Structure formats: C-alpha cells, structure tokens
mmCIF file of C-alpha atoms and ligand atoms in Angstrom:
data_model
loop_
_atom_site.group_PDB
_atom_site.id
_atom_site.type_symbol
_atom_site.label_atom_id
_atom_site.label_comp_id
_atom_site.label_asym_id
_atom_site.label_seq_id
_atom_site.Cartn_x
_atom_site.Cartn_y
_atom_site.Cartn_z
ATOM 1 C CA UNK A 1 30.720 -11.560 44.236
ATOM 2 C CA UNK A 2 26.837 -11.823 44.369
ATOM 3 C CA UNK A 3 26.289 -14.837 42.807
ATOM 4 C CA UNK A 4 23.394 -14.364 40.650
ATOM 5 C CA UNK A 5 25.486 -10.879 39.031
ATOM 6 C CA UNK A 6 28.143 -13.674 39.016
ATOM 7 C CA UNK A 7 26.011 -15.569 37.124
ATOM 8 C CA UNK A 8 24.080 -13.074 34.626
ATOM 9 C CA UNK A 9 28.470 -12.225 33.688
ATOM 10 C CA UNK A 10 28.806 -15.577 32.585
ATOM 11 C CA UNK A 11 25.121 -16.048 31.143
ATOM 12 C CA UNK A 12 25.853 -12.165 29.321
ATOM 13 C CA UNK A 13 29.316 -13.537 28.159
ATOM 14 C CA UNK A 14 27.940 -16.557 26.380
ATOM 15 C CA UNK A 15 25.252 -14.509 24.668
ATOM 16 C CA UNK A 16 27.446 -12.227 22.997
ATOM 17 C CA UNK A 17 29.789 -15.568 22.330
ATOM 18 C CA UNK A 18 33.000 -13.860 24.442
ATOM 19 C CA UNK A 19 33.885 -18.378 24.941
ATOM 20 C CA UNK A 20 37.826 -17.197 26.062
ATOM 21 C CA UNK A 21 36.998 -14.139 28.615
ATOM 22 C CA UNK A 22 34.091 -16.660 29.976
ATOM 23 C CA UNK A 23 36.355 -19.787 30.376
ATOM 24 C CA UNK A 24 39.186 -17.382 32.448
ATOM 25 C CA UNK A 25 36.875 -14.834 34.176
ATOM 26 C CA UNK A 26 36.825 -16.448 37.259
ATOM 27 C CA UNK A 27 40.346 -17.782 37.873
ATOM 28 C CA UNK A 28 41.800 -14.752 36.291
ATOM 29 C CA UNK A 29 39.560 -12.349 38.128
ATOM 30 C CA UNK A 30 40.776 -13.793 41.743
ATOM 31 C CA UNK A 31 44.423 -13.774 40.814
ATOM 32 C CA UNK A 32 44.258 -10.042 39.005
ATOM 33 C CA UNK A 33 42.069 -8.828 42.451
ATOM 34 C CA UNK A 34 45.053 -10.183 44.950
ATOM 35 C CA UNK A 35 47.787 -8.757 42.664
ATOM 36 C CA UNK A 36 45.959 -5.725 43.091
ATOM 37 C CA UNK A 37 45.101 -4.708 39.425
ATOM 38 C CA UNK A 38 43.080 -2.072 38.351
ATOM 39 C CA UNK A 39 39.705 -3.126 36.835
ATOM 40 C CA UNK A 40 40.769 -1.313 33.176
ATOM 41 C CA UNK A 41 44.161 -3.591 33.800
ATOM 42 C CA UNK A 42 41.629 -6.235 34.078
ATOM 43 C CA UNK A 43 39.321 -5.273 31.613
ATOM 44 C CA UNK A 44 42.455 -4.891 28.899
ATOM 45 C CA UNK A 45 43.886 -8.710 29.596
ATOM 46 C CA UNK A 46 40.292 -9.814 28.889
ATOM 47 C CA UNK A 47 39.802 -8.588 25.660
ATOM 48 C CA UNK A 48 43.214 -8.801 24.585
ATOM 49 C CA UNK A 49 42.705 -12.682 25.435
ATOM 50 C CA UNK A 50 39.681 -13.066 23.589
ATOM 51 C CA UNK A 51 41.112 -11.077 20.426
ATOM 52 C CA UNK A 52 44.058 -13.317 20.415
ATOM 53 C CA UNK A 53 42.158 -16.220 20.665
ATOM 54 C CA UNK A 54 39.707 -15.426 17.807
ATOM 55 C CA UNK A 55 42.934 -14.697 15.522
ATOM 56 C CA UNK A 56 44.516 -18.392 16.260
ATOM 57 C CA UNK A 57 40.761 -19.782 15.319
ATOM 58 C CA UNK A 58 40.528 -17.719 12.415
ATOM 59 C CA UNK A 59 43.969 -18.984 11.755
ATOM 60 C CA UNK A 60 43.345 -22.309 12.224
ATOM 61 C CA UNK A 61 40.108 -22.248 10.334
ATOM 62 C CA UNK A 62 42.074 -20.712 7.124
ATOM 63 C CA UNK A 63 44.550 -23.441 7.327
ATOM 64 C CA UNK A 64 42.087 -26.284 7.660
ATOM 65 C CA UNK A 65 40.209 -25.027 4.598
ATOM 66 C CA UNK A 66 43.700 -24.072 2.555
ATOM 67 C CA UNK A 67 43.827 -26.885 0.201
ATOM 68 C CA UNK A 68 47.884 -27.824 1.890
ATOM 69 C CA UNK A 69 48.157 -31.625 2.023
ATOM 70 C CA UNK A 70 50.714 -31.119 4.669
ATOM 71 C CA UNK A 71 51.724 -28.581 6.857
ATOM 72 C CA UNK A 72 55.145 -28.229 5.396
ATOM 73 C CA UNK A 73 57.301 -25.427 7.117
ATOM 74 C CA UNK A 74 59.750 -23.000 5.384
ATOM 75 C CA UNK A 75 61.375 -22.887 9.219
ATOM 76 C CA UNK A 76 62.280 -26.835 7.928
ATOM 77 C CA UNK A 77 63.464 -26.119 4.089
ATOM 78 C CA UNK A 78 66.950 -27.104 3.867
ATOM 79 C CA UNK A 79 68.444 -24.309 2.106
ATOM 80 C CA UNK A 80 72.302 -26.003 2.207
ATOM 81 C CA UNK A 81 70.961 -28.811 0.346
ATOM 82 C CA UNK A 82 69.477 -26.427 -2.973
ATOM 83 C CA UNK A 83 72.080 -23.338 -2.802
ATOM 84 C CA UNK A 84 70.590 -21.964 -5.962
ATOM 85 C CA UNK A 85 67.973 -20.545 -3.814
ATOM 86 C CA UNK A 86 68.876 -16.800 -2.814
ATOM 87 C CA UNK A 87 68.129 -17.070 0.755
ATOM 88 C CA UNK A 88 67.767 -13.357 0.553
ATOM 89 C CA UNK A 89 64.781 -13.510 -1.827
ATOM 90 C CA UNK A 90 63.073 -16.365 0.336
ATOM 91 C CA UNK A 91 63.446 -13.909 3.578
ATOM 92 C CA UNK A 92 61.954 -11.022 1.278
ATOM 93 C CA UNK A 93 58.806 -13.429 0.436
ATOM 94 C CA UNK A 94 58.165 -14.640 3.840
ATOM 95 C CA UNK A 95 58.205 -11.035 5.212
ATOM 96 C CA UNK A 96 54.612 -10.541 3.129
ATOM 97 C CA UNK A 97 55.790 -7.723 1.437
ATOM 98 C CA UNK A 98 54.748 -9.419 -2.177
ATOM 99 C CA UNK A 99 51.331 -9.976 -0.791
ATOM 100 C CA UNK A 100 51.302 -6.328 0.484
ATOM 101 C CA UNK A 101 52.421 -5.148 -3.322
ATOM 102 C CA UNK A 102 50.572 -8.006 -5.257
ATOM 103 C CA UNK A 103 53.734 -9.462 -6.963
ATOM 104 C CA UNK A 104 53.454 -12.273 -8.046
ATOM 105 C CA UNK A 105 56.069 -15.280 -7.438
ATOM 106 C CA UNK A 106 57.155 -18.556 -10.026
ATOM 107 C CA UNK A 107 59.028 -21.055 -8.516
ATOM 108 C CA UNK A 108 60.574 -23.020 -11.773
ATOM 109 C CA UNK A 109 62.723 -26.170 -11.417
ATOM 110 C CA UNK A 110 62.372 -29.958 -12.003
ATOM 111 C CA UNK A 111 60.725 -32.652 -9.483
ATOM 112 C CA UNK A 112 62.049 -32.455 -6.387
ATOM 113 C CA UNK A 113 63.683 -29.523 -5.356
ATOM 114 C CA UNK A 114 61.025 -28.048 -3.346
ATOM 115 C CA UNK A 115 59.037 -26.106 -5.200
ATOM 116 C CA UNK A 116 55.628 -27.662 -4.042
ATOM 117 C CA UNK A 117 57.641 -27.158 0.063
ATOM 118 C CA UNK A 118 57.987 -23.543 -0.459
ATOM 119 C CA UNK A 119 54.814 -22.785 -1.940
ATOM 120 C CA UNK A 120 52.672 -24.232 0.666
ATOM 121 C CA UNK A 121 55.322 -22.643 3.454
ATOM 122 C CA UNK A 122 54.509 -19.220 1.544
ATOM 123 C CA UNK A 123 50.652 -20.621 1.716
ATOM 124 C CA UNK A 124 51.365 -21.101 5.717
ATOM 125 C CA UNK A 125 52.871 -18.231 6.424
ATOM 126 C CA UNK A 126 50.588 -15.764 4.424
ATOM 127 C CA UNK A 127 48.010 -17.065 6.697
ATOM 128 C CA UNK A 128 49.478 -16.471 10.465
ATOM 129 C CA UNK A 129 50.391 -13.295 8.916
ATOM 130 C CA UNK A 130 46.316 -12.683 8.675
ATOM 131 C CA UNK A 131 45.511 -13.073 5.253
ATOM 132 C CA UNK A 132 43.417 -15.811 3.457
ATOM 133 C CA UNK A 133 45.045 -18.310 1.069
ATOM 134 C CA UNK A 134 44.535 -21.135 -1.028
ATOM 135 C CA UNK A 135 46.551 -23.577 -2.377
ATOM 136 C CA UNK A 136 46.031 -25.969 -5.189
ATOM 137 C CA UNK A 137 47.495 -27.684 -8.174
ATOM 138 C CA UNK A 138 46.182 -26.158 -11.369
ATOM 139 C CA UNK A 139 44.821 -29.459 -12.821
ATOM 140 C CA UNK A 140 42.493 -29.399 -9.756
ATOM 141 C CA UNK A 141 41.593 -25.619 -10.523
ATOM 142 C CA UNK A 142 40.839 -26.423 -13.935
ATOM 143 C CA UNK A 143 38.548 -29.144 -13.192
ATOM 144 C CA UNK A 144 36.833 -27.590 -10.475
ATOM 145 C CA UNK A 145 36.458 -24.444 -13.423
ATOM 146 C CA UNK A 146 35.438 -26.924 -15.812
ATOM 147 C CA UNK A 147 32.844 -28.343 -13.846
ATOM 148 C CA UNK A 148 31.485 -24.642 -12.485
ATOM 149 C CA UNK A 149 31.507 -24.437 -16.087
ATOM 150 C CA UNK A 150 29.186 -27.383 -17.029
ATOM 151 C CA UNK A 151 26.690 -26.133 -14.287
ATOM 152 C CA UNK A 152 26.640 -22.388 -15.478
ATOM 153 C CA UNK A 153 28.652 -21.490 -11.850
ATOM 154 C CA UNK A 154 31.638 -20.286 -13.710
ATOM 155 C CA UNK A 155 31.626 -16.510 -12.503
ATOM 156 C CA UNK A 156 30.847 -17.292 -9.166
ATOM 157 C CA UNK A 157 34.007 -20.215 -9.744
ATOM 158 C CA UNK A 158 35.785 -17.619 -10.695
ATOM 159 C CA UNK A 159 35.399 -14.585 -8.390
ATOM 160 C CA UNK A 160 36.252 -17.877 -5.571
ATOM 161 C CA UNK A 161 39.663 -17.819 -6.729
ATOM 162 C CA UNK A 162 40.131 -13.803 -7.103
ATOM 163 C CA UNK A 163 39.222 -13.272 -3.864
ATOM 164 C CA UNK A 164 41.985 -14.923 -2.139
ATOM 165 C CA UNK A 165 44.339 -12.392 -0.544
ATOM 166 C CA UNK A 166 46.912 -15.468 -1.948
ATOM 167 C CA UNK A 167 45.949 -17.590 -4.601
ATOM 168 C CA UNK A 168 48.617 -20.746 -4.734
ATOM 169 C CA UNK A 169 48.523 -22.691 -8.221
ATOM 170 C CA UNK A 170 50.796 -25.627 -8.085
ATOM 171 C CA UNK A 171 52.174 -27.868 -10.747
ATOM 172 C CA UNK A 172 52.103 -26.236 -13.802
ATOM 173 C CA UNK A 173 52.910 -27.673 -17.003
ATOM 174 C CA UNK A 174 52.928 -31.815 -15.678
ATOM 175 C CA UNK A 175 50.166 -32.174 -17.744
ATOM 176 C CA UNK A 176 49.260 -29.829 -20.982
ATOM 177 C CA UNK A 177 45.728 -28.166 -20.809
ATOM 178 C CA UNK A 178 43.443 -27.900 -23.447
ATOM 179 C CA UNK A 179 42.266 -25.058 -24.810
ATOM 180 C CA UNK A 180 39.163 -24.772 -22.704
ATOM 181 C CA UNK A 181 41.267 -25.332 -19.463
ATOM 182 C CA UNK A 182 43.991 -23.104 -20.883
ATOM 183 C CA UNK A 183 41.346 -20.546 -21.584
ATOM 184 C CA UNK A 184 39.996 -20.876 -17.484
ATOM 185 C CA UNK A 185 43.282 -20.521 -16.462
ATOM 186 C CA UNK A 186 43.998 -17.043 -18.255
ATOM 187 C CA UNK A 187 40.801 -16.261 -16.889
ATOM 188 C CA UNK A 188 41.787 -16.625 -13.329
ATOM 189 C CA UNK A 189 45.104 -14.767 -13.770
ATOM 190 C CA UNK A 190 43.794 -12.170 -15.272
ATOM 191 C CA UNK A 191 40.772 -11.641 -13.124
ATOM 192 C CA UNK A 192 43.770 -11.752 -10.268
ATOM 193 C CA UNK A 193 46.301 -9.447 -11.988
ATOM 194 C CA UNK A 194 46.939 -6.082 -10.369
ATOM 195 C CA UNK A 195 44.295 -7.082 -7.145
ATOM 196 C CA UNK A 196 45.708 -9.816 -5.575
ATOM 197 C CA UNK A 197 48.711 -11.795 -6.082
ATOM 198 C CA UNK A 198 49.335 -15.427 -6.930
ATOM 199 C CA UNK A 199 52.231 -18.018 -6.536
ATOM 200 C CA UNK A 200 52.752 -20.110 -9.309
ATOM 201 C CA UNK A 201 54.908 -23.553 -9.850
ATOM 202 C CA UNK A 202 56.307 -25.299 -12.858
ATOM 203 C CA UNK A 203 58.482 -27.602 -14.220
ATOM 204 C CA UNK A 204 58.539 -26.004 -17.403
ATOM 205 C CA UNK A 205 60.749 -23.109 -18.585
ATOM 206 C CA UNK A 206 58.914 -20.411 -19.562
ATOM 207 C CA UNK A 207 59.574 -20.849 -23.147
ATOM 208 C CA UNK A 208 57.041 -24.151 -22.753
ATOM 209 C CA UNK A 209 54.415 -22.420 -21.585
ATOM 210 C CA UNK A 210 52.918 -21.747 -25.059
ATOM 211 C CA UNK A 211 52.634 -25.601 -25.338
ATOM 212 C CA UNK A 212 51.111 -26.370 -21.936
ATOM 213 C CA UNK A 213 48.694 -23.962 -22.768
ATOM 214 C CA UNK A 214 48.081 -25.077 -26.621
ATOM 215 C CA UNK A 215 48.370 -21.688 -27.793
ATOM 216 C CA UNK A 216 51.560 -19.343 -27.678
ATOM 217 C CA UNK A 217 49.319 -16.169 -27.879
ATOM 218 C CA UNK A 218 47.150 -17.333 -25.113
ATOM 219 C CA UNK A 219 50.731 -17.819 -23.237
ATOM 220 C CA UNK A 220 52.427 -15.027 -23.634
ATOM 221 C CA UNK A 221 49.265 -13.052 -22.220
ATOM 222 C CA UNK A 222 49.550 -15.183 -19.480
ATOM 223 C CA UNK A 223 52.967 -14.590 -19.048
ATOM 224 C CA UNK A 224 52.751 -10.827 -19.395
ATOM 225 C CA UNK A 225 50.346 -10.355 -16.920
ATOM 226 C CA UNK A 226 52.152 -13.393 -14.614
ATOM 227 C CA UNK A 227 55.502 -11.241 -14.880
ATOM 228 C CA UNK A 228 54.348 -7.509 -14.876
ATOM 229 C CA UNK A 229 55.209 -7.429 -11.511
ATOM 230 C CA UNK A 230 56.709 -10.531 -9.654
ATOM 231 C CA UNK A 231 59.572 -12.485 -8.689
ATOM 232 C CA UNK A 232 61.252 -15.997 -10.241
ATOM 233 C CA UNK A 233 63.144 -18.485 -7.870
ATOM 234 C CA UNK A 234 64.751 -20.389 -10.857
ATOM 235 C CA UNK A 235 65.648 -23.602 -8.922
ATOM 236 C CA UNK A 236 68.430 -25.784 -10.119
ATOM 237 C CA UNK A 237 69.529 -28.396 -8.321
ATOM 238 C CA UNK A 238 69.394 -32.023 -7.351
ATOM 239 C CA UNK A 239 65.734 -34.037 -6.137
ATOM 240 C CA UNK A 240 65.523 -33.711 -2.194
ATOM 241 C CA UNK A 241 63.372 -37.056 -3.286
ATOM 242 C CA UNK A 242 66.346 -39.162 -4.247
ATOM 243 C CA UNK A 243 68.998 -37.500 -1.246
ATOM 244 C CA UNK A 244 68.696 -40.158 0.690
ATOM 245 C CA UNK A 245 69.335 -42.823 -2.278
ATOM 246 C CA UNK A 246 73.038 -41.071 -3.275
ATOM 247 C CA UNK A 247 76.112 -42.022 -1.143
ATOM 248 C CA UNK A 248 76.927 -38.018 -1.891
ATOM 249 C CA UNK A 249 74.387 -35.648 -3.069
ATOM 250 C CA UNK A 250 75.869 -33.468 -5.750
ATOM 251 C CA UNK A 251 74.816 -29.824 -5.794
ATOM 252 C CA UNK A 252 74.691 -28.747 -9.548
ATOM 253 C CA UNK A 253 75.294 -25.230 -10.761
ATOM 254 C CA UNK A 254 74.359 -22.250 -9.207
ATOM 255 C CA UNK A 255 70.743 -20.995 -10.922
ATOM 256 C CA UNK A 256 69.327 -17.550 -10.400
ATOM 257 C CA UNK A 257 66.049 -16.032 -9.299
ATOM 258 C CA UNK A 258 65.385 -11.935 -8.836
ATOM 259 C CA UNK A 259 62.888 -9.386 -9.547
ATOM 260 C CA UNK A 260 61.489 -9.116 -13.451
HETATM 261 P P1 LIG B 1 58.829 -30.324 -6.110
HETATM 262 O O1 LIG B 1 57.506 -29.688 -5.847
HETATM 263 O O2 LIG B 1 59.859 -29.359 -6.603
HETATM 264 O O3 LIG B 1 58.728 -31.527 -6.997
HETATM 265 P P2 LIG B 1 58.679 -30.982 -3.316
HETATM 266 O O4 LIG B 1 58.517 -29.652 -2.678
HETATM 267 O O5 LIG B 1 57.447 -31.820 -3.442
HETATM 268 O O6 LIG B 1 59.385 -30.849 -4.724
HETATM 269 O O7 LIG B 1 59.789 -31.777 -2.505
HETATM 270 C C1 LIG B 1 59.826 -33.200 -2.447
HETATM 271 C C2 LIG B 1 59.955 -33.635 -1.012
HETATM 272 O O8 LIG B 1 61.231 -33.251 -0.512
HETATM 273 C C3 LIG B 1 58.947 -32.993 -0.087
HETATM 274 O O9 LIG B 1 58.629 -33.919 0.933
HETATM 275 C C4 LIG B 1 59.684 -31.791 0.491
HETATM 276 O O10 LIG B 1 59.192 -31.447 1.781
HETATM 277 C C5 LIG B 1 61.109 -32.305 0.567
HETATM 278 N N1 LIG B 1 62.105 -31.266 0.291
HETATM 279 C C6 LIG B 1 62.467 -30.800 -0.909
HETATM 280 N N2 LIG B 1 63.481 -29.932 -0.820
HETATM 281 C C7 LIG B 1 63.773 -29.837 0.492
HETATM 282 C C8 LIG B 1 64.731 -29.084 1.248
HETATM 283 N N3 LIG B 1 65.643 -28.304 0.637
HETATM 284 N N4 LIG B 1 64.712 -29.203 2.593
HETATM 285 C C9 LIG B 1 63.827 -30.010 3.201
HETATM 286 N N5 LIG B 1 62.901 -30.774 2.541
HETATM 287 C C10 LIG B 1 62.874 -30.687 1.207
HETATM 288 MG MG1 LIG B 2 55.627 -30.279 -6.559
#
C-alpha cells in the first residue's frame, strides 16, 4: 500500500476515534488479503469489531460507575443452599423481561440469605444486557436526596435516579427513615413507577413498612405503587454468613415468591 494513503487511513481513523479498526487494520488487512476476502467481507469484520468493542467499554464504564461493591455473580449463587428460591422465577428475572415490562422486584428475607448477592447479580446482568443501572442502599439514597435537598438540587437528584433503565435500592428497613427521608423515598418510587423499574431489598415484612417509613399512609402508597406490577422472592432460609460456622446447615421451610 502507498504509504502516505497508508498513513492518512490511520491518521483518518484516529480523527473520527475508530481506536479498535486502527489498532487491527494492518495485521487484519494482510491476513483477510491472503485468505482472499472481499473488501465488503473486510469492511464488515471492521466495523463489527469496533461496535463490539464500544459495547464492552460502554459496559465496563456502566459497571465501574454502578454503585456494586463487588462484582457478585448470579452464575455463583448457590441455589441448593436457599431452596426457597424458585429457580424458575430467578431464570425469568435474569432473562430482562421485568426490565423490558417495568416490574418491579422485592427480595424479602433476613441477613444473610442473599438478598444483597442477587440484587447486584440482577444489577450485573441488566447491564451486559445493555441497559444502565444503579445500585445502592437506600440510606445512601436518602442522604445523597437529603443533601440535593439542602443545596436546592433536589429535582435534578431526583430525575438522577428515574432515569436509570434499573434503579437498585438495597437494604430497606435496617434503619427507620424519618419523615423527610421517608417522604424522598416515595418521591423516587413514584417518579419511577410505570417508566422504569426498580429492585428493592428488605428485611422487613411488608406489614413493617408503615414503621420504617413513620407513616402507614405514606407506606401503603409506597407499597401500592411498589406492587402494581412486580414480583416478590420471599426468602426463607438459613445465613449463607454463618454456613461455614454449622457442622450441618439446616435448610428451614420452604417460603414462596410469585407474581402480585
Ligand atoms: P443479605 O443481603 O440477604 O443479608 P448477602 O447477599 O449479603 O445477604 O449474602 C451474604 C454473603 O453470603 C455474601 O458474601 C453473599 O455473596 C454470600 N451468599 C449468600 N447466599 C449465597 C448463596 N446461596 N450462594 C453463594 N453465596 C451466597
Ligand atoms: Mg444485604
């Protein structure tokens, strides 16, 4: 190839920021001309590369900025050791389709069981599957609202959390919320309800909600729009915490979880 065309490719590739066709271009180029392949052949396994590169950044971006404090895997969730969970149900949520019909999900149970492992796998996986997600306990939503809040930034707070293709509010109930911060919080989920959906965790029964929330009204508006459409994984079983502490874990009564 005349070298300065060779050169104005790679100079023209940088400009308009094509990094993945420009690092392969020339390796790829002398093995695709001796297999014989035509240049659209050639021209297709370029762009295809850079696409698929761009999607793994984006992807890796996403879950950088997620709020996950470990990259916990649903491909790793013991599901022998917690047989309350319907496997079935799990399969449904990691196909997407609740993200695809905004349904909401609750994951109830006490410490330990996973809850806080399958909502950031849910987190994970709603991400490779192209959407954006965040995931964060609710006490750090509320003080992050709070402070907005303070600083006259609590719409723009706000319309941060709606956006999320997959909002992912963790630990609900370890710590009762005032009425302010129970006030933010049925802001959020109602700013969310019917545009994007949301995965929620708790400790608490549903029943409790009106007293993490200081205000059984406030709760069962939460609730109603939480439950209009959306799924429970009612987890009950033993801590995966203290497995390793028992000679032989006991697995407690079956619990239930379906569509509401
Ligand atoms: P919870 O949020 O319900 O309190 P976690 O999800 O934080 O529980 O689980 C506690 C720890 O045990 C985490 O490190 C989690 O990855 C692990 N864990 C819980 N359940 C399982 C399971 N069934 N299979 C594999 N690891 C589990
Ligand atoms: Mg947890």
């Amino acid at each position: 190839m005349d070298s300065l065309v060779h050169e104005r490719v790679h100079s023209n590739l940088a400009t308009l920021k094509l990094d993945t066709v420009e690092s392969i271009l020339d390796s790829y180029l002398e093995s695709a001309l001796s297999e014989g392949k035509s240049a659209i052949e050639i021209l297709d396994y370029l762009m295809v590369q850079e696409i698929n590169a761009r999607k793994a950044s984006i992807i890796e971006y996403r879950l950088m900025l997620s709020g996950i404090s470990a990259r916990k895997n649903l491909d790793d969730f013991d599901f022998t050791f917690q047989p309350s969970i319907d496997q079935n149900v799990i399969r449904d949520l990691r196909s997407l389709r609740f993200i695809h019909n905004c349904e909401n999900v609750v994951l109830l149970g006490p410490a330990g069981v996973g809850k806080t492992h399958i909502a950031i796998g849910l987190t994970v996986d709603a991400i490779n599957g192209g959407f954006s997600a965040y995931f964060t306990t609710a006490n750090a939503m509320i003080e992050k609202l709070k402070m907005a809040s303070n600083r006259d930034r609590l719409d723009r707070c706000l319309a941060g959390y709606a956006r999320y293709n997959l909002l992912v509010v963790d630990e609900i109930g370890y710590l009762p919320l005032d009425r302010k911060a129970a006030n933010l919080f049925f802001q959020v989920v109602s700013q969310r309800y019917e545009k994007n959906p949301t995965v929620f965790t708790s400790n608490k029964a549903f029943g409790d909600w009106g007293e993490i929330l200081s205000d059984s009204v406030l709760a069962s508006a939460v609730l109603d729009r939480i439950l209009h459409h959306g799924t429970v994984v009612n987890i009950k079983g033993e801590s995966y915490r203290l497995k390793k502490r028992r000679m032989s874990p006991q697995q407690s009564s079956a619990g239930g979880q379906g569509k509401v």
